[in-house]
Short mmCIF file of C-alpha atoms in Angstrom, two decimals:
data_model
loop_
_atom_site.label_atom_id
_atom_site.label_comp_id
_atom_site.label_asym_id
_atom_site.label_seq_id
_atom_site.Cartn_x
_atom_site.Cartn_y
_atom_site.Cartn_z
CA MET R 271 79.71 -3.72 109.61
CA ASN R 272 83.49 -3.79 109.60
CA THR R 273 84.11 -0.17 108.88
CA ARG R 274 86.64 1.34 111.21
CA TRP R 275 86.49 4.99 112.24
CA ASN R 276 89.97 6.60 112.03
CA ARG R 277 89.06 10.30 111.88
CA LYS R 278 89.90 12.65 114.97
CA ASP R 279 87.87 15.32 113.17
CA LEU R 280 84.34 15.54 111.46
CA LEU R 281 84.52 18.48 108.95
CA GLY R 282 81.96 17.53 106.44
CA LEU R 283 80.12 14.67 104.82
CA ARG R 284 81.57 15.18 101.42
CA GLU R 285 84.63 13.28 102.42
CA LEU R 286 82.90 10.38 104.25
CA SER R 287 82.13 7.11 102.61
CA ALA R 288 78.77 5.58 102.68
CA ASP R 289 80.10 2.94 105.08
CA GLU R 290 81.38 5.63 107.37
CA ILE R 291 78.04 7.44 107.39
CA ASN R 292 76.36 4.15 108.25
CA LEU R 293 78.82 3.47 111.00
CA VAL R 294 77.79 6.89 112.65
CA LEU R 295 74.13 6.06 112.17
CA GLU R 296 74.46 2.55 113.82
CA THR R 297 76.59 4.07 116.62
CA ALA R 298 73.80 6.59 117.15
CA ASP R 299 71.30 3.74 117.66
CA ALA R 300 73.15 2.65 120.61
CA PHE R 301 73.47 6.09 121.99
CA LYS R 302 69.63 6.82 121.35
CA GLN R 303 68.95 3.94 123.80
CA VAL R 304 71.00 5.75 126.54
CA GLY R 305 68.28 8.57 126.58
CA THR R 306 65.76 5.96 127.75
CA ARG R 307 67.86 4.94 130.90
CA GLU R 308 67.26 5.78 134.36
CA ILE R 309 70.78 7.30 134.34
CA LYS R 310 71.10 8.94 131.12
CA LYS R 311 74.88 9.22 131.23
CA VAL R 312 77.59 6.89 130.20
CA PRO R 313 81.45 7.23 131.03
CA ALA R 314 82.65 6.95 127.47
CA LEU R 315 84.36 10.37 127.37
CA ARG R 316 85.12 10.52 131.21
CA GLY R 317 88.08 13.12 131.67
CA LYS R 318 87.79 14.52 128.22
CA THR R 319 87.09 18.16 127.91
CA LEU R 320 85.17 19.68 125.05
CA VAL R 321 84.82 23.36 124.04
CA ASN R 322 81.62 24.54 122.24
CA PHE R 323 83.33 27.46 120.28
CA PHE R 324 80.50 29.35 118.64
CA ILE R 325 81.54 32.34 116.61
CA GLU R 326 77.91 32.56 115.09
CA PRO R 327 74.82 32.49 117.50
CA SER R 328 73.02 29.12 117.89
CA THR R 329 70.89 27.65 120.66
CA ARG R 330 69.76 24.30 119.50
CA THR R 331 73.05 23.16 118.02
CA ARG R 332 75.13 24.27 120.91
CA THR R 333 72.58 23.02 123.46
CA SER R 334 72.56 19.66 121.69
CA PHE R 335 76.37 19.23 121.60
CA GLU R 336 76.41 20.29 125.24
CA LEU R 337 74.00 17.79 126.31
CA ALA R 338 75.59 15.08 124.12
CA ALA R 339 78.91 15.97 125.85
CA PHE R 340 77.29 15.66 129.38
CA ARG R 341 75.80 12.33 128.64
CA LEU R 342 79.24 11.01 127.67
CA SER R 343 80.60 12.41 130.97
CA ALA R 344 82.95 14.94 129.25
CA ASP R 345 83.40 18.41 130.80
CA VAL R 346 82.14 21.31 128.64
CA ILE R 347 82.87 24.88 128.43
CA ASN R 348 81.11 27.32 126.08
CA ILE R 349 82.73 30.16 124.44
CA THR R 350 80.78 32.58 122.45
CA VAL R 351 82.32 35.41 120.31
CA ALA R 352 81.31 38.28 122.58
CA ALA R 353 83.04 36.52 125.47
CA SER R 354 86.18 35.52 123.67
CA SER R 355 89.46 37.37 122.97
CA LEU R 356 88.42 37.21 119.36
CA SER R 357 86.38 40.39 120.01
CA LYS R 358 89.87 41.99 121.32
CA GLY R 359 91.56 41.14 117.81
CA GLU R 360 93.05 37.75 118.76
CA THR R 361 93.23 35.38 115.65
CA LEU R 362 91.09 32.19 115.49
CA LYS R 363 94.38 30.31 115.55
CA ASP R 364 95.70 31.80 118.49
CA THR R 365 92.51 31.47 120.46
CA ALA R 366 92.39 27.79 119.40
CA LYS R 367 96.06 27.31 120.41
CA ILE R 368 95.25 28.63 123.79
CA LEU R 369 92.48 26.06 124.17
CA GLU R 370 94.80 23.29 123.00
CA ALA R 371 97.40 24.49 125.65
CA ASN R 372 94.73 23.99 128.21
CA HIS R 373 94.40 20.40 127.14
CA VAL R 374 91.09 20.62 125.44
CA ASP R 375 90.40 17.43 123.69
CA ILE R 376 87.35 18.31 121.35
CA ILE R 377 86.54 21.62 119.74
CA VAL R 378 83.02 22.12 118.48
CA LEU R 379 83.20 25.04 116.05
CA ARG R 380 80.62 27.22 114.53
CA HIS R 381 82.03 29.79 112.22
CA SER R 382 80.67 32.23 109.62
CA SER R 383 83.61 31.38 107.15
CA ALA R 384 83.58 28.13 105.26
CA GLY R 385 86.76 26.21 105.95
CA ALA R 386 87.30 27.54 109.36
CA PRO R 387 87.05 23.98 111.07
CA GLN R 388 89.53 22.54 108.54
CA PHE R 389 91.98 25.30 109.08
CA LEU R 390 91.87 24.50 112.96
CA ALA R 391 91.88 20.71 112.36
CA GLU R 392 95.15 20.80 110.26
CA ARG R 393 96.80 22.76 113.04
CA LEU R 394 95.63 21.19 116.17
CA ARG R 395 95.89 17.74 117.86
CA SER R 396 92.63 18.25 119.43
CA SER R 397 89.49 16.76 117.67
CA VAL R 398 87.62 19.42 115.60
CA ILE R 399 83.85 18.94 114.95
CA ASN R 400 82.29 21.39 112.31
CA ALA R 401 79.05 22.74 113.86
CA GLY R 402 78.35 24.81 110.71
CA ASP R 403 80.86 26.85 108.61
CA GLY R 404 79.48 29.59 106.50
CA ALA R 405 77.48 28.13 103.73
CA HIS R 406 79.76 25.10 103.37
CA GLU R 407 78.60 22.20 105.58
CA HIS R 408 76.75 21.40 108.76
CA PRO R 409 77.69 17.66 108.96
CA THR R 410 75.95 16.71 112.23
CA GLN R 411 72.66 18.31 110.95
CA GLY R 412 72.98 16.27 107.62
CA LEU R 413 73.57 13.08 109.84
CA LEU R 414 70.63 13.69 112.01
CA ASP R 415 68.27 14.44 109.08
CA THR R 416 69.67 11.20 107.44
CA TYR R 417 69.22 9.34 110.70
CA THR R 418 65.56 10.51 111.03
CA ILE R 419 64.83 9.42 107.46
CA ARG R 420 66.42 5.91 108.13
CA GLU R 421 64.47 5.50 111.31
CA LYS R 422 61.07 6.34 109.72
CA LYS R 423 61.64 4.90 106.32
CA LYS R 424 64.21 2.05 106.89
CA ARG R 425 65.83 2.60 103.61
CA PHE R 426 67.54 5.09 101.18
CA GLU R 427 67.55 3.20 98.01
CA GLY R 428 64.77 4.67 95.69
CA LEU R 429 63.70 7.19 98.19
CA HIS R 430 62.80 10.68 96.79
CA VAL R 431 63.92 13.48 99.13
CA ALA R 432 62.91 17.08 98.20
CA ILE R 433 64.95 19.81 99.81
CA ILE R 434 63.12 23.19 99.50
CA GLY R 435 64.13 26.72 99.89
CA ASP R 436 67.30 28.63 100.11
CA ILE R 437 69.82 26.21 98.97
CA LEU R 438 72.54 28.47 97.89
CA PHE R 439 73.16 29.70 101.35
CA SER R 440 72.55 26.47 103.08
CA ARG R 441 75.08 24.47 104.75
CA VAL R 442 72.36 22.01 105.70
CA ALA R 443 71.36 21.33 102.17
CA ARG R 444 75.03 20.60 101.16
CA SER R 445 75.57 18.10 104.01
CA ASN R 446 72.26 16.61 103.31
CA ILE R 447 72.91 16.28 99.47
CA PHE R 448 76.29 14.75 100.12
CA ALA R 449 74.88 12.13 102.65
CA LEU R 450 71.66 11.19 100.76
CA THR R 451 73.19 10.75 97.38
CA LYS R 452 76.03 8.57 98.79
CA LEU R 453 73.49 6.33 100.51
CA GLY R 454 71.40 5.99 97.36
CA ALA R 455 68.52 8.40 97.68
CA ARG R 456 67.24 10.68 94.76
CA VAL R 457 67.37 14.27 95.66
CA THR R 458 65.45 17.11 94.10
CA LEU R 459 66.10 20.60 95.15
CA VAL R 460 63.37 23.29 94.78
CA GLY R 461 63.35 26.97 95.23
CA PRO R 462 63.67 30.23 93.36
CA SER R 463 66.22 30.20 90.52
CA THR R 464 68.43 32.72 92.34
CA LEU R 465 68.73 30.50 95.49
CA VAL R 466 68.88 27.18 93.53
CA PRO R 467 71.23 27.56 90.66
CA ARG R 468 71.37 24.79 88.08
CA VAL R 469 75.07 24.21 89.00
CA PHE R 470 73.87 22.18 91.75
CA GLU R 471 73.12 19.30 89.33
CA LYS R 472 76.81 18.57 89.28
CA LEU R 473 76.42 17.10 92.77
CA GLY R 474 74.10 14.39 91.27
CA VAL R 475 70.79 15.99 92.12
CA THR R 476 67.88 17.36 90.21
CA VAL R 477 66.89 20.99 90.38
CA SER R 478 63.35 22.25 90.06
CA TYR R 479 61.40 25.42 90.19
CA ASP R 480 58.02 24.03 90.36
CA ILE R 481 57.10 22.69 93.83
CA ASP R 482 53.82 21.48 92.81
CA LYS R 483 55.36 18.98 90.43
CA VAL R 484 57.68 17.73 93.07
CA LEU R 485 55.70 17.41 96.03
CA PRO R 486 53.35 14.40 94.87
CA THR R 487 56.36 11.91 94.48
CA ALA R 488 58.33 12.94 97.41
CA ASP R 489 59.04 10.60 100.25
CA VAL R 490 60.54 13.18 102.40
CA VAL R 491 60.34 17.07 102.24
CA ASN R 492 63.07 19.02 104.13
CA LEU R 493 62.20 22.66 104.25
CA LEU R 494 65.07 25.09 104.89
CA ARG R 495 64.70 28.30 106.64
CA ILE R 496 64.89 31.51 104.78
CA GLN R 497 68.31 32.82 106.05
CA HIS R 498 67.50 36.53 106.13
CA GLU R 499 70.88 37.23 107.81
CA ARG R 500 72.84 35.82 104.76
CA GLN R 501 70.88 37.32 102.14
CA ARG R 502 71.19 40.33 99.78
CA LYS R 503 67.75 41.49 98.77
CA GLU R 504 68.21 40.81 95.08
CA TYR R 505 68.30 36.89 95.51
CA PHE R 506 64.91 36.95 97.09
CA PRO R 507 61.49 37.55 95.64
CA GLY R 508 59.79 39.02 98.68
CA VAL R 509 58.12 37.02 101.43
CA GLY R 510 54.71 37.14 99.92
CA GLU R 511 55.79 35.71 96.58
CA TYR R 512 57.93 33.21 98.25
CA ILE R 513 55.05 31.71 100.20
CA ARG R 514 52.88 31.76 96.95
CA LEU R 515 55.54 29.95 94.87
CA PHE R 516 57.39 27.74 97.40
CA GLY R 517 55.75 27.83 100.88
CA LEU R 518 54.43 24.48 102.16
CA THR R 519 51.11 25.89 102.86
CA LYS R 520 48.14 23.94 104.29
CA GLU R 521 46.70 23.81 100.83
CA ARG R 522 50.01 22.55 99.15
CA ALA R 523 50.44 19.85 101.80
CA LYS R 524 47.43 18.06 100.40
CA LEU R 525 49.60 17.21 97.43
CA LEU R 526 51.97 15.19 99.56
CA LYS R 527 51.81 11.38 99.84
CA PRO R 528 50.09 10.50 103.22
CA ASP R 529 53.32 8.91 104.47
CA CYS R 530 55.70 11.69 103.27
CA LEU R 531 57.86 13.01 106.19
CA ILE R 532 58.12 16.66 106.68
CA MET R 533 61.34 17.94 108.06
CA HIS R 534 62.92 21.39 109.03
CA PRO R 535 66.15 22.01 110.75
CA GLY R 536 64.90 24.91 112.60
CA PRO R 537 64.43 27.51 113.52
CA ILE R 538 61.16 27.58 111.88
CA ASN R 539 59.72 30.79 110.24
CA ARG R 540 56.23 29.84 110.84
CA GLY R 541 53.81 31.11 107.97
CA ILE R 542 56.74 31.63 105.60
CA GLU R 543 58.52 28.39 104.38
CA ILE R 544 55.92 26.30 106.24
CA ASP R 545 52.45 26.81 107.74
CA SER R 546 52.10 26.12 111.45
CA GLU R 547 49.39 23.50 110.99
CA VAL R 548 51.79 21.63 108.72
CA ALA R 549 54.81 22.14 111.03
CA ASP R 550 52.88 20.71 113.97
CA GLY R 551 50.81 18.05 111.81
CA ASN R 552 51.19 14.27 112.01
CA GLN R 553 53.48 14.07 109.13
CA SER R 554 55.98 16.28 110.80
CA VAL R 555 58.97 14.70 112.44
CA ILE R 556 60.76 18.10 113.29
CA LEU R 557 60.75 17.04 117.11
CA ASP R 558 62.17 13.51 116.24
CA GLN R 559 65.06 15.37 114.39
CA VAL R 560 65.95 17.24 117.71
CA THR R 561 65.88 13.96 119.71
CA ASN R 562 67.83 12.26 117.05
CA GLY R 563 70.36 15.13 116.92
CA LEU R 564 71.35 14.34 120.36
CA ALA R 565 72.00 10.62 119.73
CA VAL R 566 73.89 11.54 116.49
CA ARG R 567 76.07 14.03 118.44
CA MET R 568 76.87 11.53 120.99
CA ALA R 569 77.95 9.08 118.26
CA VAL R 570 80.15 11.77 116.55
CA LEU R 571 81.83 12.82 119.91
CA TYR R 572 82.40 9.26 120.80
CA LEU R 573 83.98 8.21 117.53
CA CYS R 574 86.07 11.27 116.95
CA GLY R 575 86.87 11.99 120.69
CA GLY R 576 87.32 8.35 121.85
CA ILE R 577 90.01 7.48 119.47
CA ALA R 578 93.49 7.55 120.46
CA THR R 579 95.42 10.41 118.78
CA MET V 226 86.32 -28.59 124.32
CA ASP V 227 83.94 -29.75 121.79
CA ALA V 228 80.23 -29.08 120.98
CA GLY V 229 79.18 -31.67 123.34
CA ALA V 230 81.08 -30.46 126.17
CA ILE V 231 79.92 -26.91 125.64
CA GLN V 232 76.34 -28.09 125.72
CA ARG V 233 77.04 -30.18 129.11
CA ALA V 234 78.74 -27.13 130.74
CA LEU V 235 75.81 -24.80 129.68
CA ARG V 236 73.43 -27.35 131.07
CA ARG V 237 75.21 -27.68 134.34
CA ILE V 238 75.26 -23.84 134.72
CA ALA V 239 71.54 -23.92 134.02
CA HIS V 240 70.96 -26.21 136.89
CA GLU V 241 73.12 -24.23 139.22
CA ILE V 242 71.22 -21.03 138.33
CA ILE V 243 67.95 -22.90 139.12
CA GLU V 244 69.39 -24.13 142.47
CA ARG V 245 70.58 -20.62 143.51
CA ASN V 246 67.55 -18.73 142.48
CA PRO V 247 64.33 -20.16 143.75
CA ASP V 248 62.12 -17.58 142.05
CA LEU V 249 62.99 -17.89 138.40
CA ASN V 250 60.46 -15.00 137.51
CA GLN V 251 63.10 -12.60 139.00
CA ILE V 252 65.91 -13.76 136.83
CA ILE V 253 67.21 -11.76 133.79
CA LEU V 254 70.07 -13.26 131.78
CA ALA V 255 71.96 -10.50 130.33
CA GLY V 256 74.41 -11.47 127.51
CA ILE V 257 77.42 -9.48 126.63
CA PRO V 258 77.36 -9.12 122.55
CA SER V 259 77.88 -11.08 120.68
CA ARG V 260 78.64 -14.57 122.04
CA GLY V 261 77.27 -13.70 125.44
CA ASN V 262 73.92 -13.27 123.81
CA GLU V 263 73.98 -16.67 122.33
CA ILE V 264 75.01 -18.36 125.46
CA ALA V 265 72.37 -16.45 127.53
CA ARG V 266 69.86 -17.75 124.92
CA ARG V 267 70.99 -21.19 125.22
CA ILE V 268 71.07 -21.17 129.02
CA ALA V 269 67.46 -19.70 129.07
CA GLU V 270 66.19 -22.20 126.77
CA THR V 271 67.58 -25.13 128.95
CA ILE V 272 66.16 -23.61 132.13
CA SER V 273 62.71 -23.28 130.55
CA THR V 274 62.95 -26.90 129.45
CA ILE V 275 63.79 -28.14 132.91
CA GLU V 276 61.48 -25.95 134.93
CA LYS V 277 58.74 -24.98 132.33
CA ALA V 278 59.42 -21.32 133.26
CA HIS V 279 59.88 -18.46 130.98
CA ILE V 280 63.30 -16.90 131.49
CA ALA V 281 63.86 -13.16 130.64
CA VAL V 282 66.78 -12.54 128.46
CA GLY V 283 68.31 -9.23 127.67
CA THR V 284 71.63 -7.68 126.14
CA ILE V 285 73.96 -5.46 128.01
CA ASP V 286 76.49 -3.45 125.75
CA VAL V 287 79.64 -2.50 127.50
CA ALA V 288 81.56 -0.46 124.81
CA MET V 289 80.46 2.99 125.99
CA HIS V 290 81.33 1.89 129.67
CA ARG V 291 84.82 0.70 129.06
CA ASP V 292 87.76 2.23 130.78
CA ASP V 293 90.12 2.18 127.85
CA VAL V 294 88.35 4.52 125.47
CA GLY V 295 90.67 7.17 124.23
CA THR V 296 93.73 4.92 124.67
CA ARG V 297 92.86 2.49 121.66
CA THR V 298 93.41 3.16 118.10
CA GLU V 299 90.48 0.68 117.26
CA LEU V 300 87.15 1.70 119.06
CA PRO V 301 84.84 -0.94 120.11
CA VAL V 302 81.55 -1.04 118.16
CA VAL V 303 78.70 0.36 120.40
CA ARG V 304 75.44 -1.48 120.34
CA ALA V 305 72.13 -0.74 122.10
CA SER V 306 71.56 -2.53 125.47
CA ASP V 307 68.05 -4.04 126.04
CA LEU V 308 67.04 -5.08 129.52
CA PRO V 309 63.42 -5.81 130.71
CA LEU V 310 62.74 -3.05 133.21
CA PRO V 311 62.43 -2.25 136.11
CA LEU V 312 65.40 -4.06 137.53
CA GLU V 313 64.62 -3.22 141.22
CA THR V 314 63.59 -6.71 142.40
CA LYS V 315 65.56 -8.59 139.85
CA THR V 316 68.65 -10.82 139.81
CA VAL V 317 70.70 -9.91 136.66
CA VAL V 318 72.95 -12.76 135.58
CA ILE V 319 75.74 -11.29 133.38
CA VAL V 320 76.57 -13.95 130.68
CA ASP V 321 79.69 -13.76 128.69
CA ASP V 322 81.93 -16.31 126.77
CA VAL V 323 85.34 -15.84 128.34
CA LEU V 324 86.28 -14.37 131.60
CA PHE V 325 89.80 -12.83 131.47
CA THR V 326 90.85 -9.57 133.07
CA GLY V 327 87.51 -8.80 134.57
CA ARG V 328 87.26 -5.42 132.94
CA THR V 329 84.46 -6.15 130.57
CA VAL V 330 82.51 -7.40 133.61
CA ARG V 331 83.02 -4.28 135.56
CA ALA V 332 81.99 -2.17 132.62
CA ALA V 333 78.83 -4.42 132.31
CA MET V 334 78.04 -3.85 136.03
CA ASP V 335 78.36 -0.12 135.56
CA ALA V 336 76.08 -0.34 132.49
CA ILE V 337 73.47 -2.39 134.43
CA THR V 338 73.33 0.05 137.28
CA SER V 339 72.53 2.94 134.74
CA PHE V 340 69.17 1.05 134.27
CA GLY V 341 68.28 0.84 137.75
CA ARG V 342 69.36 -0.98 141.03
CA PRO V 343 68.94 -4.69 140.70
CA ALA V 344 68.38 -6.78 143.91
CA ARG V 345 71.77 -8.66 142.90
CA ILE V 346 74.09 -9.21 140.02
CA GLN V 347 75.52 -12.66 139.28
CA LEU V 348 78.09 -13.76 136.78
CA ALA V 349 78.01 -16.74 134.49
CA VAL V 350 80.76 -17.55 131.98
CA LEU V 351 81.47 -20.42 129.58
CA ILE V 352 85.35 -20.15 130.07
CA ASP V 353 87.44 -18.89 132.99
CA ARG V 354 90.92 -18.32 131.76
CA GLY V 355 92.31 -16.43 134.86
CA HIS V 356 94.56 -13.59 134.91
CA ARG V 357 92.12 -11.19 136.56
CA GLU V 358 93.17 -7.42 136.88
CA LEU V 359 90.05 -6.66 139.14
CA PRO V 360 88.54 -8.25 142.20
CA ILE V 361 85.85 -9.97 140.10
CA ARG V 362 84.82 -13.73 140.19
CA ALA V 363 82.24 -15.65 138.37
CA ASP V 364 79.29 -17.45 140.16
CA TYR V 365 78.88 -19.99 137.41
CA VAL V 366 81.74 -21.37 135.41
CA GLY V 367 81.62 -23.70 132.41
CA LYS V 368 85.23 -24.60 132.46
CA ASN V 369 88.34 -23.37 134.15
CA LEU V 370 91.04 -23.26 131.49
CA PRO V 371 94.49 -22.39 132.66
CA THR V 372 96.29 -20.11 130.29
CA ALA V 373 99.42 -18.02 129.71
CA PRO V 374 98.59 -14.25 129.50
CA ASP V 375 99.62 -14.13 125.78
CA GLU V 376 97.64 -17.10 124.70
CA LYS V 377 94.30 -16.67 123.05
CA VAL V 378 91.17 -18.56 123.52
CA ARG V 379 89.25 -19.06 120.47
CA LEU V 380 85.53 -19.95 120.74
CA ARG V 381 83.07 -20.82 118.04
CA LEU V 382 79.42 -21.26 118.50
CA GLY V 383 77.03 -22.96 115.96
CA GLU V 384 75.38 -19.95 114.51
CA GLU V 385 78.60 -18.89 112.80
CA GLY V 386 78.33 -21.78 110.48
CA SER V 387 81.36 -23.90 111.45
CA GLU V 388 82.25 -26.52 113.96
CA GLU V 389 81.55 -25.65 117.56
CA GLY V 390 84.31 -25.68 120.15
CA VAL V 391 86.91 -23.98 122.32
CA TRP V 392 90.62 -23.90 121.25
CA LEU V 393 93.68 -22.41 122.99
CA VAL V 394 95.90 -20.83 120.40
CA ASN V 395 99.50 -19.24 120.44
CA GLU V 396 100.06 -16.41 118.32
#
């Protein structure tokens, strides 16, 4: 692997090459091993300061970034919108400039507006890591899903990945689509036509409205959460109908190949997009995703934050 | 230094390790990627042949323990470390190709201690070229090679598919 990393920011997976994605995954291999050491901390980012700047609520992503930063010996502060001056009317740019004036090296940004991380990245010397921007991208989630698939399946070429649920509003789906298609996997999107418009086929994926036809050939199913907070009622057929048509119920899971991986980025709506028995069953790699998320975020922080700017 | 000279140097290091460490079961040879791994493998093989003992070999990656991360425009590639655990009663012999400033060895010691507290750490290098920037010295040296700071030591080992040897080059 002779790929060089020369990005200070990670804004999305669309702009990364397959080689760059593979470099992150290989770097994550090394950091995953750190978690098994007696002292789970390395000095790679000693003296660097990271700000978790979360304008939208998040527990798992923020905790994962925080833990990743701790393991790399960076100092971390967390800012949530309620505690920031944004609630007093300060602009995002001004808040970010204040952070930079305090010599913050890395800003991890979660924002409800697509493009907010790019807006900051273009204006700041600090590294900016996108931790989810609107319905645009969630690159570290896409990377950790990809990492988990690579770890379990050892390949992407010829692999069939079904992404099921609310694609339209899902930044997780977009980041997964960009990464998986670049690495050679075949991606099928499944969900109600209102949430999975045909226009997605332009990204090099297949769109299907019949889950029972897709499940038997899938090597991986990635179930997305129904994002009640982003939805207007008219997009959505109603919970009962959704479960009947697209929910991964215990019955429906019997259609899957025995070695098909079941993934979910969380938080899970148990009994809606996935039955509890399935989410906790032996095909589920949902907790591996969490463990791998830490390693992938360490890799991303190391690569973006470790480079001289 | 040609292939024969490398082989003789490594054989002598193997003998010195045996002499200094009566209980070979307590030895771990920890190579620094990537040439340190190959050198560690060869030394372990030699010790096994001489003493009919199995020698534990590991790999210790130093990239994430370096002190120059954030000051380089080219990041070192990080790889996973792999040491047989626990280390508590063991003697870990760090194995590298060329000893220069000593900073890599410092990082390696830092990395090793994150896995546990070995009884002792020793250092074996094929070439010691001088110009230390830290108070570090090797316990086993294949060859002392006086150099100027701006000279480069080029080293080739067999697995790269070309003639083995050590050369001093001016660039």
